Coordinates of C-alpha atoms and ligand atoms in Angstrom, one line a residue:
M220 CA -14.3 -16.3 40.0
P221 CA -12.8 -13.5 41.7
E222 CA -17.4 -13.9 43.4
L223 CA -16.8 -16.8 44.1
I224 CA -13.6 -16.3 46.5
E225 CA -15.4 -14.2 47.9
D226 CA -18.1 -16.5 48.2
T227 CA -15.2 -18.9 50.1
L228 CA -14.5 -16.5 52.6
R229 CA -17.4 -15.8 53.5
I230 CA -17.9 -19.0 53.7
L231 CA -14.9 -19.5 55.8
T232 CA -17.2 -16.6 58.5
R233 CA -20.0 -18.1 58.2
I234 CA -17.8 -21.5 59.5
T235 CA -15.9 -19.8 62.5
N236 CA -17.7 -17.0 62.9
S237 CA -15.5 -14.5 62.2
R238 CA -15.7 -10.8 61.6
T239 CA -13.1 -10.2 58.8
I240 CA -11.3 -12.2 56.4
M241 CA -8.4 -11.1 54.3
L242 CA -7.1 -13.1 51.5
L243 CA -3.5 -11.4 50.7
K244 CA -0.5 -11.5 48.3
L245 CA 2.7 -10.9 49.9
N246 CA 6.2 -10.6 47.6
D247 CA 9.4 -8.7 47.6
L248 CA 8.0 -5.9 46.1
E249 CA 4.0 -5.1 47.6
I250 CA 1.4 -6.0 49.8
S251 CA -1.5 -6.4 48.0
V252 CA -5.3 -7.3 49.2
L253 CA -6.6 -9.6 46.7
S254 CA -10.0 -10.6 48.5
F255 CA -12.3 -8.7 52.0
V256 CA -15.3 -9.2 53.3
G257 CA -15.7 -7.7 56.6
D258 CA -16.0 -3.7 58.2
D259 CA -14.3 -1.1 56.6
P260 CA -11.2 -2.2 54.6
G261 CA -9.1 0.9 55.2
K262 CA -8.8 0.6 58.7
Y263 CA -6.4 -2.9 58.1
V264 CA -4.0 -0.6 55.6
G265 CA -1.6 0.6 59.0
F266 CA -2.1 -3.3 60.4
N267 CA -0.5 -5.1 56.7
S268 CA 2.0 -1.9 56.5
S269 CA 3.7 -4.0 59.1
L270 CA 2.4 -6.7 57.9
F271 CA 4.6 -6.9 55.0
D272 CA 7.4 -5.3 56.8
L273 CA 7.3 -8.4 58.5
Y274 CA 7.1 -10.5 55.6
Q275 CA 10.6 -9.2 54.4
N276 CA 12.2 -9.7 57.6
S277 CA 11.6 -12.4 59.3
G278 CA 8.7 -14.8 58.0
I279 CA 5.3 -14.9 58.9
D280 CA 3.4 -16.2 61.0
S281 CA 0.3 -16.3 63.6
V282 CA 2.1 -16.2 66.4
S283 CA 4.9 -14.1 64.8
V284 CA 1.4 -11.4 63.7
E285 CA -0.9 -11.5 66.9
N286 CA 2.8 -10.0 68.2
L287 CA 2.2 -6.9 66.3
P288 CA 2.2 -3.3 67.1
E289 CA -0.6 -2.6 64.8
C290 CA -3.0 -5.9 65.6
K291 CA -2.5 -5.7 68.8
T292 CA -3.8 -1.6 68.6
L293 CA -6.2 -3.3 66.0
M294 CA -8.1 -5.8 67.4
S295 CA -8.6 -3.7 70.7
E296 CA -9.8 -0.9 68.8
L297 CA -12.7 -3.5 67.1
Q298 CA -12.6 -5.1 69.5
L299 CA -11.5 -8.4 68.0
Q300 CA -10.4 -11.6 70.0
S301 CA -7.5 -13.3 67.8
C302 CA -6.3 -13.1 64.4
F303 CA -5.0 -16.5 62.5
I304 CA -3.7 -16.3 59.5
K305 CA -3.2 -18.5 56.8
N306 CA -1.1 -20.2 54.0
V307 CA -2.7 -20.5 51.0
Y308 CA -0.2 -20.5 47.8
T309 CA 3.1 -20.9 46.9
I310 CA 4.8 -19.5 43.8
S311 CA 8.7 -20.3 44.8
E312 CA 10.1 -19.1 41.6
Q313 CA 8.1 -15.7 42.0
N314 CA 8.7 -15.8 45.6
E315 CA 5.3 -14.8 46.9
T316 CA 2.6 -15.9 48.2
V317 CA -1.6 -15.3 49.2
Y318 CA -2.5 -15.8 53.0
L319 CA -5.2 -15.5 54.3
I320 CA -5.8 -14.1 57.6
I321 CA -9.6 -14.5 60.3
F322 CA -9.8 -11.9 62.7
L323 CA -12.3 -13.8 65.4
D324 CA -14.9 -11.7 67.1
G325 CA -15.6 -13.7 70.2
V326 CA -13.2 -16.9 70.7
N327 CA -9.4 -17.2 71.5
N328 CA -9.2 -20.9 70.5
L329 CA -10.9 -22.8 67.6
L330 CA -13.0 -25.6 67.9
D331 CA -11.8 -28.9 66.7
T332 CA -15.1 -29.1 64.3
E333 CA -14.2 -25.7 63.5
N334 CA -10.4 -26.2 62.7
D335 CA -11.6 -29.9 60.1
A336 CA -13.8 -27.2 57.5
I337 CA -11.6 -25.0 57.2
K338 CA -9.3 -27.3 55.6
S339 CA -11.3 -28.0 53.6
V340 CA -12.4 -25.1 52.7
L341 CA -9.0 -23.5 52.5
K342 CA -8.5 -26.6 50.1
V343 CA -11.1 -25.5 47.3
L344 CA -9.4 -21.6 47.9
G345 CA -6.5 -22.6 47.6
N346 CA -7.4 -23.8 43.6
Q347 CA -10.2 -20.8 42.9
V348 CA -6.3 -18.3 43.9
K349 CA -4.5 -20.9 41.3
A350 CA -7.6 -20.4 39.3
E351 CA -8.2 -17.0 39.9
Y352 CA -4.1 -15.8 39.3
Y353 CA -1.6 -17.8 38.4
H354 CA -3.6 -20.9 35.8
D355 CA -0.1 -18.5 33.2
S356 CA 2.1 -20.1 36.0
E357 CA 0.7 -23.1 36.8
K358 CA 0.9 -23.9 33.4
I359 CA 4.7 -23.2 33.0
F360 CA 5.2 -24.7 36.5
A361 CA 3.4 -28.4 35.4
V362 CA 5.8 -28.1 32.6
S363 CA 8.7 -28.3 34.5
E364 CA 7.6 -30.2 37.1
K365 CA 6.7 -33.1 35.3
S366 CA 10.5 -33.9 34.0
I367 CA 12.6 -31.7 36.7
D368 CA 11.9 -31.5 40.6
A369 CA 11.5 -28.3 40.2
S370 CA 12.7 -27.1 43.4
A371 CA 15.9 -28.8 43.1
V372 CA 16.2 -26.0 40.8
T373 CA 14.6 -22.7 42.3
D374 CA 16.1 -23.6 45.7
N375 CA 19.8 -23.5 43.6
W376 CA 18.7 -20.1 42.0
E377 CA 22.2 -18.4 42.9
D378 CA 24.5 -20.8 41.3
N379 CA 21.4 -21.4 38.2
F380 CA 22.0 -17.3 38.0
N381 CA 25.6 -17.3 37.5
R382 CA 25.5 -20.1 34.8
L383 CA 23.4 -17.2 33.4
L384 CA 25.0 -14.9 33.4
T385 CA 27.7 -16.5 32.1
I386 CA 26.3 -18.0 29.2
S387 CA 23.6 -14.5 28.4
S388 CA 25.9 -12.2 25.1
D389 CA 25.0 -8.5 27.1
L390 CA 27.1 -6.9 29.4
V391 CA 24.9 -7.7 32.8
F392 CA 26.2 -6.6 36.4
I393 CA 26.1 -5.4 39.3
L394 CA 27.0 -1.9 40.3
D395 CA 28.0 -1.0 44.2
K396 CA 26.2 1.5 45.5
D397 CA 28.5 4.2 44.0
G398 CA 28.9 2.9 40.3
C399 CA 31.4 0.3 40.4
F400 CA 31.6 -2.8 39.5
L401 CA 30.3 -5.5 41.9
R402 CA 29.7 -8.0 39.2
V403 CA 29.7 -8.6 35.7
N404 CA 29.8 -11.8 33.6
N405 CA 32.7 -12.4 31.0
F406 CA 30.6 -12.3 27.6
G407 CA 29.7 -9.2 29.5
A408 CA 33.5 -8.2 29.7
M409 CA 34.5 -8.8 26.2
M410 CA 32.0 -6.6 24.2
L411 CA 34.2 -4.0 26.4
D412 CA 38.1 -6.1 24.8
Y413 CA 38.1 -6.3 29.4
S414 CA 38.4 -9.7 31.3
E415 CA 36.0 -9.5 34.3
P416 CA 38.8 -9.1 36.8
E417 CA 39.5 -6.0 34.3
M418 CA 36.1 -4.3 34.8
I419 CA 35.9 -5.2 38.7
G420 CA 36.3 -1.7 41.3
K421 CA 36.0 0.9 37.6
H422 CA 33.2 2.7 37.5
F423 CA 30.4 2.2 35.3
L424 CA 31.3 6.1 33.8
D425 CA 34.8 5.9 33.4
F426 CA 33.3 3.1 30.1
V427 CA 31.0 5.6 29.2
E428 CA 31.5 8.0 25.7
P429 CA 33.5 11.6 27.3
E430 CA 29.9 13.2 25.6
K431 CA 27.8 11.7 27.2
K432 CA 29.1 10.9 31.3
I433 CA 26.6 14.1 32.7
E434 CA 23.3 12.3 30.3
V435 CA 23.7 8.8 32.6
S436 CA 24.8 10.2 35.6
I437 CA 21.3 12.4 36.0
A438 CA 19.1 8.5 35.0
F439 CA 21.2 6.9 37.2
S440 CA 20.4 9.3 39.5
K441 CA 17.1 9.3 38.8
M442 CA 17.9 6.0 38.8
L443 CA 18.5 6.0 42.6
L444 CA 15.4 7.9 43.9
S445 CA 12.6 6.1 42.2
E446 CA 12.8 1.9 42.7
R447 CA 11.3 1.5 39.2
V448 CA 14.1 0.4 36.2
I449 CA 15.4 2.7 33.7
K450 CA 16.1 3.2 30.8
I451 CA 18.8 4.7 28.3
K452 CA 20.3 4.8 25.6
T453 CA 24.7 5.5 25.0
T454 CA 28.2 4.9 24.3
L455 CA 30.6 2.7 25.7
I456 CA 33.8 3.1 25.1
T457 CA 36.2 -0.6 24.9
K458 CA 39.3 -1.2 26.0
L459 CA 40.8 -0.8 22.4
N460 CA 38.9 2.8 21.8
K461 CA 36.2 1.0 19.5
K462 CA 32.2 2.8 20.4
V463 CA 29.1 0.6 21.0
P464 CA 26.0 1.8 21.3
V465 CA 23.9 0.3 23.6
E466 CA 21.0 0.7 25.2
V467 CA 20.9 0.0 29.8
A468 CA 18.1 -1.4 31.6
G469 CA 19.2 -0.8 36.0
R470 CA 17.1 -0.4 39.2
T471 CA 18.7 -0.2 42.2
I472 CA 19.4 -3.1 45.4
T473 CA 17.9 -1.6 48.1
K474 CA 18.3 -2.7 51.2
D475 CA 16.0 -1.7 55.3
E476 CA 14.8 0.7 52.4
N477 CA 18.7 1.4 51.9
V478 CA 21.0 1.9 48.5
I479 CA 22.9 -0.5 48.5
G480 CA 23.6 -1.1 44.4
M481 CA 22.5 -1.2 41.1
L482 CA 21.8 -4.2 38.6
G483 CA 21.7 -3.6 35.3
I484 CA 22.1 -5.3 31.9
C485 CA 23.3 -3.4 28.7
K486 CA 22.4 -4.3 24.8
D487 CA 23.9 -3.9 22.2
F488 CA 22.6 -2.1 19.7
T489 CA 26.3 -2.2 16.7
K490 CA 23.8 -5.0 14.6
Q491 CA 20.7 -2.5 14.9
N492 CA 21.5 -0.1 14.3
K493 CA 23.4 -0.7 11.3
F494 CA 20.5 -2.6 9.8
E495 CA 18.6 1.5 10.4
E496 CA 21.6 3.0 8.6
E497 CA 21.7 0.4 5.8
L498 CA 17.9 0.1 5.6
K499 CA 18.1 4.4 5.5
K500 CA 20.4 4.0 2.4
L501 CA 18.1 1.7 0.9
K502 CA 14.2 3.6 1.2
P503 CA 15.3 5.8 -1.4
K504 CA 15.7 2.8 -3.5
L505 CA 12.9 1.6 -2.1
I506 CA 11.1 4.1 -3.2
E507 CA 12.3 4.3 -6.7
A508 CA 11.2 0.6 -6.5
H509 CA 8.2 1.6 -5.2
R510 CA 7.6 4.7 -8.1
L511 CA 8.5 1.9 -10.8
I512 CA 6.6 -0.7 -10.0
S513 CA 4.0 2.1 -9.7
L514 CA 5.1 3.7 -13.0
E515 CA 5.8 -0.3 -14.7
R516 CA 0.8 -0.8 -13.3
S517 CA 0.2 2.0 -15.4
R518 CA 1.4 1.6 -18.1
K519 CA -0.1 -1.8 -18.7
W520 CA -3.8 -0.8 -17.5
Q521 CA -3.0 1.8 -19.8
Y522 CA -1.3 -0.7 -22.4
N523 CA -4.4 -3.4 -21.9
S524 CA -7.0 -0.7 -22.2
L525 CA -5.1 0.0 -25.5
I526 CA -5.7 -3.5 -26.6
E527 CA -9.5 -3.7 -25.8
E528 CA -9.8 -0.8 -27.1
L529 CA -7.9 -1.3 -30.7
D530 CA -9.9 -4.5 -29.9
R531 CA -13.8 -3.5 -29.2
L532 CA -12.1 -0.9 -32.6
K533 CA -11.9 -4.2 -35.0
N534 CA -15.4 -5.8 -34.1
E535 CA -17.4 -2.6 -34.9
F536 CA -14.7 -2.3 -38.4
V537 CA -15.9 -5.9 -39.1
S538 CA -19.3 -5.1 -38.3
N539 CA -19.3 -1.7 -40.1
I540 CA -17.3 -3.1 -42.9
S541 CA -20.2 -6.0 -43.7
H542 CA -22.5 -2.6 -43.8
E543 CA -20.6 -1.1 -46.1
F544 CA -20.4 -4.2 -49.0
R545 CA -23.6 -4.8 -48.4
T546 CA -25.6 -1.6 -49.9
P547 CA -23.3 -1.2 -53.1
L548 CA -23.9 -5.4 -53.9
A549 CA -27.3 -5.2 -52.8
S550 CA -28.1 -2.4 -55.0
I551 CA -25.5 -4.4 -58.1
I552 CA -27.5 -7.1 -57.7
G553 CA -31.4 -6.2 -57.5
F554 CA -30.6 -3.4 -60.7
S555 CA -29.4 -6.9 -63.0
E556 CA -31.7 -8.9 -61.4
T557 CA -34.2 -6.4 -63.0
I558 CA -32.8 -5.4 -66.3
V559 CA -31.8 -9.5 -66.9
S560 CA -35.5 -10.2 -65.9
D561 CA -37.6 -7.6 -68.0
P562 CA -36.3 -8.2 -71.3
D563 CA -39.2 -5.2 -71.8
L564 CA -37.3 -2.4 -70.7
P565 CA -36.9 0.1 -71.7
E566 CA -33.3 1.4 -73.3
E567 CA -33.1 4.9 -71.1
M568 CA -33.7 2.7 -67.7
K569 CA -31.3 0.5 -68.3
A570 CA -29.0 2.2 -69.2
E571 CA -29.2 4.6 -66.0
F572 CA -30.2 1.5 -64.4
S573 CA -26.6 0.3 -65.6
L574 CA -24.9 3.0 -64.8
V575 CA -25.7 2.6 -60.9
I576 CA -23.9 -0.6 -61.3
L577 CA -21.0 1.0 -62.4
N578 CA -21.1 3.7 -59.8
E579 CA -21.2 1.0 -56.5
G580 CA -18.9 -1.8 -58.3
K581 CA -16.7 1.2 -58.4
R582 CA -18.3 1.8 -54.5
L583 CA -16.9 -1.3 -53.8
T584 CA -13.5 -1.4 -55.6
K585 CA -12.5 1.7 -53.8
L586 CA -14.0 0.0 -50.8
I587 CA -10.9 -3.0 -51.4
N588 CA -8.8 -1.1 -52.0
D589 CA -8.8 1.2 -49.7
I590 CA -8.5 -2.5 -47.1
L591 CA -6.5 -4.2 -48.4
D592 CA -3.5 -0.6 -49.0
L593 CA -4.2 -0.3 -45.5
S594 CA -3.2 -4.5 -45.1
K595 CA -0.2 -2.7 -47.0
I596 CA 0.1 0.5 -44.5
Q597 CA 0.4 -2.0 -41.4
I598 CA 3.2 -4.4 -42.7
G599 CA 4.6 -2.1 -44.2
K600 CA 4.9 -2.7 -47.9
L601 CA 3.1 0.7 -48.9
T602 CA 6.0 2.3 -51.8
L603 CA 5.1 5.2 -53.7
N604 CA 5.3 5.7 -57.6
R605 CA 6.2 9.2 -57.8
T606 CA 5.5 11.0 -61.3
T607 CA 6.0 14.5 -62.1
F608 CA 2.0 16.1 -62.9
D609 CA -0.4 19.5 -62.0
L610 CA -1.7 18.9 -58.6
K611 CA -4.4 22.3 -60.0
K612 CA -5.4 20.1 -62.7
M613 CA -5.2 16.5 -60.3
L614 CA -7.3 18.7 -58.0
K615 CA -10.0 20.0 -60.0
E616 CA -10.3 17.3 -61.6
Q617 CA -11.2 15.9 -58.4
V618 CA -13.8 18.2 -57.7
E619 CA -15.7 17.7 -60.8
D620 CA -15.4 13.4 -60.1
N621 CA -17.1 14.3 -56.5
R622 CA -19.7 17.3 -57.8
P623 CA -22.4 15.0 -58.8
A624 CA -22.0 13.6 -55.6
A625 CA -22.5 16.8 -53.5
E626 CA -25.5 18.1 -55.2
K627 CA -27.3 15.7 -54.7
K628 CA -27.5 16.6 -51.6
Q629 CA -27.4 20.2 -52.9
I630 CA -24.5 21.1 -51.7
T631 CA -21.7 23.8 -53.8
I632 CA -18.5 22.4 -54.3
E633 CA -16.0 25.3 -54.6
F634 CA -12.2 25.3 -55.9
E635 CA -9.8 28.0 -55.4
Y636 CA -6.6 28.3 -57.1
S637 CA -3.8 30.3 -58.0
K638 CA -2.4 31.1 -61.8
E639 CA 0.5 29.4 -61.1
E640 CA 1.8 25.9 -62.3
T641 CA 1.8 24.0 -59.5
F642 CA 3.9 21.2 -60.5
L643 CA 4.0 18.0 -58.3
D644 CA 6.4 15.3 -57.6
A645 CA 4.5 12.9 -56.2
D646 CA 2.8 9.8 -56.4
K647 CA -0.5 10.7 -58.2
E648 CA -3.3 8.3 -57.7
K649 CA -2.0 7.7 -54.1
L650 CA -3.0 11.2 -53.8
E651 CA -5.9 10.7 -55.6
Q652 CA -7.4 8.4 -53.0
A653 CA -6.5 10.7 -50.2
F654 CA -8.1 14.1 -51.4
D655 CA -10.9 11.2 -53.0
S656 CA -11.8 9.9 -49.4
I657 CA -11.7 14.3 -47.6
L658 CA -14.0 15.4 -50.2
S659 CA -16.2 12.9 -49.8
N660 CA -16.6 12.5 -46.1
A661 CA -16.7 16.6 -46.7
I662 CA -20.1 15.9 -49.1
K663 CA -21.2 12.9 -46.3
F664 CA -20.2 15.2 -42.7
T665 CA -22.2 18.2 -44.5
N666 CA -26.1 19.0 -44.2
E667 CA -28.5 19.7 -47.0
D668 CA -27.6 23.1 -48.9
G669 CA -23.7 23.7 -47.1
R670 CA -20.9 24.6 -49.0
I671 CA -17.4 22.9 -49.7
K672 CA -14.5 24.8 -50.5
V673 CA -11.4 23.4 -52.0
I674 CA -8.7 25.5 -51.7
L675 CA -4.6 25.7 -53.4
N676 CA -1.9 27.3 -52.7
N677 CA 1.3 27.5 -54.5
L678 CA 3.6 28.3 -51.4
L679 CA 8.1 28.8 -52.4
E680 CA 8.5 25.7 -51.7
E681 CA 5.9 23.8 -51.2
V682 CA 2.0 23.6 -51.9
E683 CA -1.1 23.9 -49.5
V684 CA -4.2 21.8 -49.9
I685 CA -7.8 23.5 -48.5
I686 CA -10.3 21.5 -48.1
S687 CA -13.6 23.0 -45.8
D688 CA -16.9 22.6 -45.2
T689 CA -19.5 23.7 -43.6
G690 CA -20.6 20.3 -42.0
I691 CA -21.3 18.7 -38.3
G692 CA -17.4 19.8 -37.5
I693 CA -15.2 16.3 -34.9
A694 CA -15.8 18.1 -30.9
E695 CA -12.2 18.6 -29.4
K696 CA -12.6 15.5 -27.7
D697 CA -12.3 13.2 -30.6
L698 CA -9.9 15.3 -32.6
P699 CA -6.6 13.5 -31.4
Y700 CA -8.0 9.8 -32.5
I701 CA -9.8 11.0 -36.5
F702 CA -6.0 9.6 -37.5
Q703 CA -6.7 6.1 -35.6
K704 CA -7.1 3.5 -37.6
F705 CA -11.1 1.6 -36.7
Y706 CA -11.5 5.0 -35.0
R707 CA -15.2 6.9 -35.5
V708 CA -17.3 9.0 -34.6
S709 CA -19.9 8.3 -32.3
R710 CA -22.2 10.4 -32.9
P711 CA -25.6 9.1 -31.2
G712 CA -29.2 9.2 -33.3
T713 CA -27.6 10.7 -36.4
E714 CA -25.2 7.3 -37.1
I715 CA -23.5 7.9 -40.9
P716 CA -21.9 4.8 -42.1
G717 CA -17.6 4.5 -41.7
T718 CA -15.7 2.2 -42.1
G719 CA -13.0 4.3 -40.3
I720 CA -9.5 3.9 -42.3
G721 CA -10.4 6.4 -44.5
L722 CA -8.4 8.8 -42.8
V723 CA -6.2 6.6 -41.8
F724 CA -5.1 6.2 -45.1
V725 CA -5.2 10.3 -45.8
K726 CA -2.7 10.5 -43.4
Q727 CA -0.3 7.6 -43.9
I728 CA -0.6 8.5 -47.8
I729 CA 0.5 12.5 -46.7
D730 CA 3.5 10.8 -44.4
L731 CA 4.7 8.7 -46.8
H732 CA 5.5 12.1 -49.3
K733 CA 6.9 13.9 -46.0
G734 CA 3.8 15.8 -46.2
L735 CA 2.0 17.4 -43.4
I736 CA -1.6 17.3 -42.6
S737 CA -3.8 19.1 -40.0
V738 CA -7.2 19.7 -39.7
Q739 CA -9.5 22.1 -37.1
S740 CA -12.8 21.5 -37.0
E741 CA -16.2 23.0 -34.1
L742 CA -19.1 21.0 -33.3
G743 CA -21.3 22.6 -35.8
N744 CA -19.4 25.1 -37.7
G745 CA -17.7 22.3 -40.1
T746 CA -14.3 21.2 -40.5
T747 CA -11.1 22.3 -41.9
F748 CA -8.3 20.0 -43.8
I749 CA -5.2 21.2 -44.3
I750 CA -2.9 19.5 -45.9
R751 CA 1.0 20.3 -47.1
L752 CA 3.0 19.3 -49.7
L753 CA 6.9 19.4 -50.8
K754 CA 7.4 20.4 -55.0
N755 CA 10.1 18.3 -55.6
I756 CA 11.7 15.5 -54.0
S757 CA 14.7 16.7 -53.7
I758 CA 14.1 19.1 -50.9
K759 CA 12.6 16.1 -48.8
N760 CA 15.8 15.6 -47.6
S761 CA 16.2 18.5 -45.5
R762 CA 12.7 17.9 -44.2
G763 CA 14.1 14.2 -43.0
Ligands
ADP1015 P1 -14.7 7.2 -41.8 O1 -15.2 5.4 -43.2 O2 -15.9 6.5 -41.2 O3 -15.7 8.0 -42.6 P2 -12.3 7.7 -41.7 O4 -11.0 7.8 -41.0 O5 -13.1 8.9 -43.2 O6 -13.6 6.9 -41.4 O7 -12.8 9.2 -40.4 C1 -12.7 9.2 -40.2 C2 -14.2 10.1 -39.0 O8 -13.6 11.1 -39.0 C3 -15.2 9.8 -38.4 O9 -15.8 8.8 -38.6 C4 -16.7 11.1 -38.7 O10 -17.2 11.1 -37.8 C5 -14.5 12.3 -38.6 N1 -15.1 12.7 -39.9 C6 -14.2 12.5 -41.0 N2 -14.3 13.9 -42.1 C7 -14.9 14.6 -41.5 C8 -16.0 15.7 -41.4 N3 -15.5 16.5 -42.9 N4 -16.4 16.9 -41.0 C9 -17.2 16.2 -39.3 N5 -16.4 14.8 -39.8 C10 -15.2 14.2 -40.8

């Protein structure tokens, strides 16, 4: 758009045969060149500043401009004949006007035809200036134009300004050049528990907290030295000796370059300070709440992943258990069919097949019992049926029962025990199931030619059973989970069938006896289970 304005100015130079045309914006604070076509603009700086003075003091028209000494010097220096000034656009609420200044080269006056042409071009220029520099204020103005007579309102600006003062809840004031109150609004005075007349004539510093007076006077001195708005936070003291934290914004009022007073606004910060303090107090609580939320989130996340893991393990269990059922059932059905379908089968073979059927049947029964026990564990119905029995004898039988399975894999199985009697007051059947589980695991997870050792130590009040093997071992990362429901160590490439419930059951039985079970293992180097049980039930209370 400024290019369009420049083009318009060029058209004007052609119509008027002028060398220089300027578009100037003037308001109470400054003069600025919006567009310039012609000789070196630097040569017009002095002229512009005298134009600004003229604008502030008496207003501008072509005659008064031509009479300016700076204008005369400029025209003689540049051999210009005359200077015309035209009003292009005015924003009265900002007291701002855009002027067009045309310096003519050869003639004193313009022809009528030239004047007509200039009028039309000026209309265009006015719209261009509006669109480029005042489109926002135009909009605001356009709304008010519809409903009220804008000039009637703005002409009455002093009254309106006074009304504005009466409704402002901030302290709005005018000070004389010494810093004493000349004007103050009613609400502002009330903010300090005074009436308007009580404040007039008093010095601003009289209302400032003693410790802050120096700070405020320094800020006011700075304000006197500059045309800029100064902002400072300080504390005022009310008539009732209450402190009011405020932000003061102020600037000087000047006339003929002399400071004649100051005007400013004090904003009450009490509420904001209170909010800030409350916010400060709330901050630790907020941090704590955030901490709890993130804790809860991570707990929920852990809980969800636990449920997902349990779900996965359950699914795995279902597929493993079906496999565990299918294998013995296939042997039972296969061998029974052979016996039934072949009446000529030799007696020894019949006996051998029947033995397989019996063993596989036993395996199935054990599996079913394990599952039933597990469900009992889950609903807390597993109870002990205590009797007094010799643990040494029981373990001997266990070792012998498992020997055939061990020998099948050329695994040696040894039992080491002290001569003393090792009577135990416990549930014999359940402990048999538990030791059998550990022993069959030892055989299952030990390769051919391995060794299994069962040691029974007779301690003072307890017995200790150690079952160790030279098998494939358990990795350290899996050890904490092996007593968990359905947990099976994953061994890629060498999947060994199982359900992941054997050790759960073992641990529950030992726990019910108030005993202790621990495991030590090293991947590739074997596993050792250590079980400690109280000899006598009456001692159990000492363990809680
Ligand atoms: P499973 O029916 O799979 O044997 P368990 O609850 O009896 O289930 O055992 C859980 C897991 O502990 C097994 O999957 C196995 O990997 C591991 N485990 C148990 N005993 C031994 C052992 N003596 N040597 C190596 N791993 C073992």
